């Protein structure tokens, strides 16, 4: 679970009071010990960061090398090296000059963050400025002009790709259509069919399960969102089979 500085809450066990962002691990330990409370939950590990590049220079930060083709391995190595609760920098996704952000791997601590988000949570999707720009330039119906610019100078609301009241309105509308039992009876058969189609080629992907699952998830999503069976997982499986036969 990746969090920006504005969203990250203290991932330290607390009783009853409101959680708040705590600046350093030493401060956390000192306050808890002074109050007589036991130190529970994962301890924040701070990874070295630099302006503009954050923690993306492995020789300086110690972070694993990040490549789009190794996203799953990157997170696994990150957790093994730094633990369950990490503060580091990724420019473009994080906040400020250093790209500060937090990653939590412990599901119990994730639950605390989710419960503390409030009505208008903040997430990585609002950082996808390329998508937002494309939506604006293409005249997407999700984009609407604000009555007045926000504190960051933004003059448009991007619906599901934003935060605040506009995001809440779109999310509530979609949630009603996705979770209502009557609506679910209409799209679940298509999802099941997409999963069955993908399952037929599953044995071919024992060496690349993560990539296969991405195709499978895409097939099920398209079935739900567009009502179409695209069968990308099956095509990927057949392509793999032909490649194996050629070799």
GROMACS .gro file of C-alpha atoms in nm:
model
  247
    1UNK     CA    1   0.000   0.000   0.000
    2UNK     CA    2   0.163   0.324  -0.116
    3UNK     CA    3   0.075   0.654   0.051
    4UNK     CA    4   0.165   1.017  -0.004
    5UNK     CA    5   0.268   1.230   0.293
    6UNK     CA    6  -0.080   1.386   0.311
    7UNK     CA    7  -0.249   1.046   0.344
    8UNK     CA    8  -0.005   0.850   0.558
    9UNK     CA    9  -0.113   0.806   0.919
   10UNK     CA   10   0.083   0.668   1.208
   11UNK     CA   11   0.108   0.295   1.150
   12UNK     CA   12   0.180   0.241   1.517
   13UNK     CA   13  -0.073   0.071   1.745
   14UNK     CA   14  -0.276   0.327   1.936
   15UNK     CA   15  -0.572   0.310   2.166
   16UNK     CA   16  -0.878   0.520   2.115
   17UNK     CA   17  -0.729   0.855   2.014
   18UNK     CA   18  -0.695   0.999   1.667
   19UNK     CA   19  -0.394   0.887   1.469
   20UNK     CA   20  -0.167   1.150   1.320
   21UNK     CA   21   0.146   1.161   1.109
   22UNK     CA   22   0.453   1.123   1.331
   23UNK     CA   23   0.781   1.259   1.194
   24UNK     CA   24   1.050   1.015   1.304
   25UNK     CA   25   1.091   0.667   1.446
   26UNK     CA   26   1.287   0.798   1.746
   27UNK     CA   27   1.003   1.036   1.832
   28UNK     CA   28   0.752   0.749   1.812
   29UNK     CA   29   0.956   0.529   2.045
   30UNK     CA   30   1.024   0.811   2.291
   31UNK     CA   31   0.658   0.914   2.320
   32UNK     CA   32   0.531   0.561   2.362
   33UNK     CA   33   0.793   0.470   2.620
   34UNK     CA   34   0.735   0.794   2.813
   35UNK     CA   35   0.362   0.722   2.833
   36UNK     CA   36   0.421   0.365   2.948
   37UNK     CA   37   0.262   0.220   2.635
   38UNK     CA   38   0.413  -0.090   2.474
   39UNK     CA   39   0.576  -0.036   2.134
   40UNK     CA   40   0.366  -0.236   1.888
   41UNK     CA   41   0.331  -0.250   1.513
   42UNK     CA   42   0.600  -0.202   1.246
   43UNK     CA   43   0.868   0.063   1.295
   44UNK     CA   44   0.912   0.326   1.024
   45UNK     CA   45   1.230   0.276   0.822
   46UNK     CA   46   1.354   0.589   0.642
   47UNK     CA   47   1.537   0.537   0.313
   48UNK     CA   48   1.786   0.808   0.202
   49UNK     CA   49   1.648   1.052  -0.055
   50UNK     CA   50   1.789   1.324  -0.280
   51UNK     CA   51   1.620   1.627  -0.444
   52UNK     CA   52   1.458   1.556  -0.782
   53UNK     CA   53   1.560   1.186  -0.791
   54UNK     CA   54   1.423   1.077  -0.452
   55UNK     CA   55   1.547   0.729  -0.365
   56UNK     CA   56   1.580   0.611  -0.725
   57UNK     CA   57   1.961   0.591  -0.723
   58UNK     CA   58   2.023   0.247  -0.568
   59UNK     CA   59   2.390   0.321  -0.497
   60UNK     CA   60   2.282   0.604  -0.264
   61UNK     CA   61   1.955   0.480  -0.117
   62UNK     CA   62   2.004   0.104  -0.112
   63UNK     CA   63   1.669   0.058  -0.288
   64UNK     CA   64   1.638  -0.232  -0.535
   65UNK     CA   65   1.664  -0.135  -0.902
   66UNK     CA   66   1.314  -0.042  -1.025
   67UNK     CA   67   1.202  -0.166  -1.367
   68UNK     CA   68   0.845  -0.182  -1.498
   69UNK     CA   69   0.894  -0.549  -1.585
   70UNK     CA   70   0.996  -0.627  -1.223
   71UNK     CA   71   0.728  -0.447  -1.021
   72UNK     CA   72   0.633  -0.751  -0.816
   73UNK     CA   73   0.995  -0.846  -0.748
   74UNK     CA   74   1.076  -0.484  -0.656
   75UNK     CA   75   0.811  -0.474  -0.384
   76UNK     CA   76   0.917  -0.812  -0.248
   77UNK     CA   77   1.283  -0.708  -0.232
   78UNK     CA   78   1.186  -0.372  -0.080
   79UNK     CA   79   0.995  -0.545   0.198
   80UNK     CA   80   1.271  -0.796   0.267
   81UNK     CA   81   1.535  -0.523   0.294
   82UNK     CA   82   1.352  -0.244   0.478
   83UNK     CA   83   1.059  -0.408   0.656
   84UNK     CA   84   0.684  -0.346   0.680
   85UNK     CA   85   0.672   0.036   0.700
   86UNK     CA   86   0.896   0.243   0.470
   87UNK     CA   87   0.946   0.613   0.395
   88UNK     CA   88   1.127   0.685   0.068
   89UNK     CA   89   1.111   0.904  -0.244
   90UNK     CA   90   0.969   0.845  -0.592
   91UNK     CA   91   0.949   1.166  -0.800
   92UNK     CA   92   0.621   1.205  -0.983
   93UNK     CA   93   0.428   0.991  -0.736
   94UNK     CA   94   0.544   1.124  -0.401
   95UNK     CA   95   0.520   1.473  -0.254
   96UNK     CA   96   0.757   1.765  -0.285
   97UNK     CA   97   1.111   1.804  -0.411
   98UNK     CA   98   1.215   1.463  -0.278
   99UNK     CA   99   0.900   1.273  -0.388
  100UNK     CA  100   0.829   1.163  -0.031
  101UNK     CA  101   0.589   0.873   0.010
  102UNK     CA  102   0.519   0.579   0.240
  103UNK     CA  103   0.467   0.207   0.176
  104UNK     CA  104   0.294  -0.024   0.422
  105UNK     CA  105   0.296  -0.401   0.372
  106UNK     CA  106   0.123  -0.510   0.693
  107UNK     CA  107  -0.253  -0.557   0.620
  108UNK     CA  108  -0.345  -0.469   0.980
  109UNK     CA  109  -0.173  -0.133   0.942
  110UNK     CA  110  -0.335  -0.081   0.601
  111UNK     CA  111  -0.674  -0.115   0.770
  112UNK     CA  112  -0.585   0.168   1.010
  113UNK     CA  113  -0.502   0.396   0.716
  114UNK     CA  114  -0.825   0.310   0.533
  115UNK     CA  115  -1.033   0.379   0.844
  116UNK     CA  116  -0.862   0.716   0.886
  117UNK     CA  117  -0.903   0.836   0.527
  118UNK     CA  118  -1.235   1.008   0.581
  119UNK     CA  119  -1.490   1.086   0.312
  120UNK     CA  120  -1.236   1.207   0.053
  121UNK     CA  121  -0.928   0.979   0.047
  122UNK     CA  122  -0.617   1.065  -0.151
  123UNK     CA  123  -0.444   0.814  -0.377
  124UNK     CA  124  -0.193   0.759  -0.656
  125UNK     CA  125  -0.457   0.784  -0.928
  126UNK     CA  126  -0.475   1.163  -0.887
  127UNK     CA  127  -0.101   1.175  -0.967
  128UNK     CA  128  -0.157   1.040  -1.319
  129UNK     CA  129  -0.125   1.382  -1.478
  130UNK     CA  130  -0.073   1.231  -1.827
  131UNK     CA  131  -0.415   1.065  -1.814
  132UNK     CA  132  -0.576   1.378  -1.674
  133UNK     CA  133  -0.427   1.591  -1.950
  134UNK     CA  134  -0.545   1.345  -2.217
  135UNK     CA  135  -0.895   1.346  -2.064
  136UNK     CA  136  -0.905   1.726  -2.066
  137UNK     CA  137  -0.780   1.760  -2.423
  138UNK     CA  138  -1.018   1.490  -2.553
  139UNK     CA  139  -1.322   1.651  -2.387
  140UNK     CA  140  -1.394   1.358  -2.153
  141UNK     CA  141  -1.733   1.371  -1.982
  142UNK     CA  142  -1.555   1.296  -1.653
  143UNK     CA  143  -1.389   1.639  -1.662
  144UNK     CA  144  -1.575   1.949  -1.549
  145UNK     CA  145  -1.465   2.308  -1.493
  146UNK     CA  146  -1.451   2.429  -1.133
  147UNK     CA  147  -1.627   2.745  -1.021
  148UNK     CA  148  -1.294   2.863  -0.881
  149UNK     CA  149  -0.941   2.724  -0.893
  150UNK     CA  150  -0.819   2.508  -0.604
  151UNK     CA  151  -0.523   2.584  -0.380
  152UNK     CA  152  -0.285   2.413  -0.625
  153UNK     CA  153  -0.413   2.625  -0.915
  154UNK     CA  154  -0.615   2.345  -1.077
  155UNK     CA  155  -0.918   2.477  -1.266
  156UNK     CA  156  -1.084   2.144  -1.354
  157UNK     CA  157  -1.231   1.848  -1.169
  158UNK     CA  158  -1.132   1.506  -1.309
  159UNK     CA  159  -1.397   1.288  -1.149
  160UNK     CA  160  -1.261   0.942  -1.067
  161UNK     CA  161  -0.908   1.070  -1.137
  162UNK     CA  162  -0.934   1.339  -0.871
  163UNK     CA  163  -1.028   1.372  -0.505
  164UNK     CA  164  -1.300   1.556  -0.317
  165UNK     CA  165  -1.669   1.595  -0.389
  166UNK     CA  166  -1.640   1.524  -0.763
  167UNK     CA  167  -1.460   1.195  -0.699
  168UNK     CA  168  -1.715   1.100  -0.434
  169UNK     CA  169  -2.008   1.160  -0.668
  170UNK     CA  170  -1.862   0.942  -0.947
  171UNK     CA  171  -1.747   0.672  -0.705
  172UNK     CA  172  -2.088   0.647  -0.539
  173UNK     CA  173  -2.258   0.618  -0.877
  174UNK     CA  174  -2.026   0.336  -0.991
  175UNK     CA  175  -2.037   0.159  -0.656
  176UNK     CA  176  -2.416   0.141  -0.673
  177UNK     CA  177  -2.396  -0.020  -1.017
  178UNK     CA  178  -2.119  -0.261  -0.917
  179UNK     CA  179  -2.235  -0.386  -0.579
  180UNK     CA  180  -2.612  -0.390  -0.612
  181UNK     CA  181  -2.723  -0.761  -0.623
  182UNK     CA  182  -2.959  -0.702  -0.913
  183UNK     CA  183  -2.686  -0.535  -1.119
  184UNK     CA  184  -2.432  -0.804  -1.024
  185UNK     CA  185  -2.652  -1.077  -1.170
  186UNK     CA  186  -2.615  -0.905  -1.504
  187UNK     CA  187  -2.235  -0.885  -1.523
  188UNK     CA  188  -2.114  -1.179  -1.312
  189UNK     CA  189  -2.175  -1.443  -1.586
  190UNK     CA  190  -1.946  -1.248  -1.818
  191UNK     CA  191  -1.672  -1.232  -1.553
  192UNK     CA  192  -1.706  -1.605  -1.493
  193UNK     CA  193  -1.680  -1.673  -1.867
  194UNK     CA  194  -1.365  -1.458  -1.891
  195UNK     CA  195  -1.211  -1.644  -1.596
  196UNK     CA  196  -1.295  -1.983  -1.749
  197UNK     CA  197  -1.140  -1.879  -2.079
  198UNK     CA  198  -0.822  -1.763  -1.905
  199UNK     CA  199  -0.806  -2.078  -1.691
  200UNK     CA  200  -0.788  -2.298  -1.999
  201UNK     CA  201  -0.435  -2.170  -2.073
  202UNK     CA  202  -0.315  -2.133  -1.712
  203UNK     CA  203  -0.074  -2.432  -1.725
  204UNK     CA  204   0.122  -2.256  -2.001
  205UNK     CA  205   0.214  -1.974  -1.764
  206UNK     CA  206   0.381  -2.151  -1.476
  207UNK     CA  207   0.694  -1.947  -1.550
  208UNK     CA  208   0.522  -1.605  -1.573
  209UNK     CA  209   0.222  -1.618  -1.339
  210UNK     CA  210   0.224  -1.244  -1.263
  211UNK     CA  211   0.202  -1.145  -1.630
  212UNK     CA  212  -0.070  -1.405  -1.690
  213UNK     CA  213  -0.274  -1.271  -1.396
  214UNK     CA  214  -0.254  -0.921  -1.540
  215UNK     CA  215  -0.406  -1.043  -1.867
  216UNK     CA  216  -0.670  -1.238  -1.677
  217UNK     CA  217  -0.767  -0.937  -1.465
  218UNK     CA  218  -0.787  -0.724  -1.780
  219UNK     CA  219  -1.021  -0.976  -1.943
  220UNK     CA  220  -1.254  -0.982  -1.642
  221UNK     CA  221  -1.251  -0.603  -1.614
  222UNK     CA  222  -1.341  -0.558  -1.983
  223UNK     CA  223  -1.622  -0.808  -1.945
  224UNK     CA  224  -1.765  -0.610  -1.655
  225UNK     CA  225  -1.703  -0.257  -1.784
  226UNK     CA  226  -1.769  -0.301  -2.159
  227UNK     CA  227  -1.964  -0.628  -2.180
  228UNK     CA  228  -1.706  -0.774  -2.421
  229UNK     CA  229  -1.495  -1.090  -2.412
  230UNK     CA  230  -1.150  -0.977  -2.529
  231UNK     CA  231  -0.972  -1.303  -2.429
  232UNK     CA  232  -0.627  -1.146  -2.401
  233UNK     CA  233  -0.515  -1.415  -2.155
  234UNK     CA  234  -0.611  -1.690  -2.400
  235UNK     CA  235  -0.433  -1.516  -2.690
  236UNK     CA  236  -0.127  -1.469  -2.472
  237UNK     CA  237  -0.141  -1.839  -2.386
  238UNK     CA  238  -0.166  -1.944  -2.750
  239UNK     CA  239   0.123  -1.715  -2.840
  240UNK     CA  240   0.328  -1.879  -2.563
  241UNK     CA  241   0.232  -2.227  -2.688
  242UNK     CA  242   0.336  -2.144  -3.046
  243UNK     CA  243   0.666  -2.002  -2.921
  244UNK     CA  244   0.732  -2.323  -2.725
  245UNK     CA  245   0.648  -2.538  -3.029
  246UNK     CA  246   0.888  -2.340  -3.249
  247UNK     CA  247   1.165  -2.397  -2.998
   0.00000   0.00000   0.00000
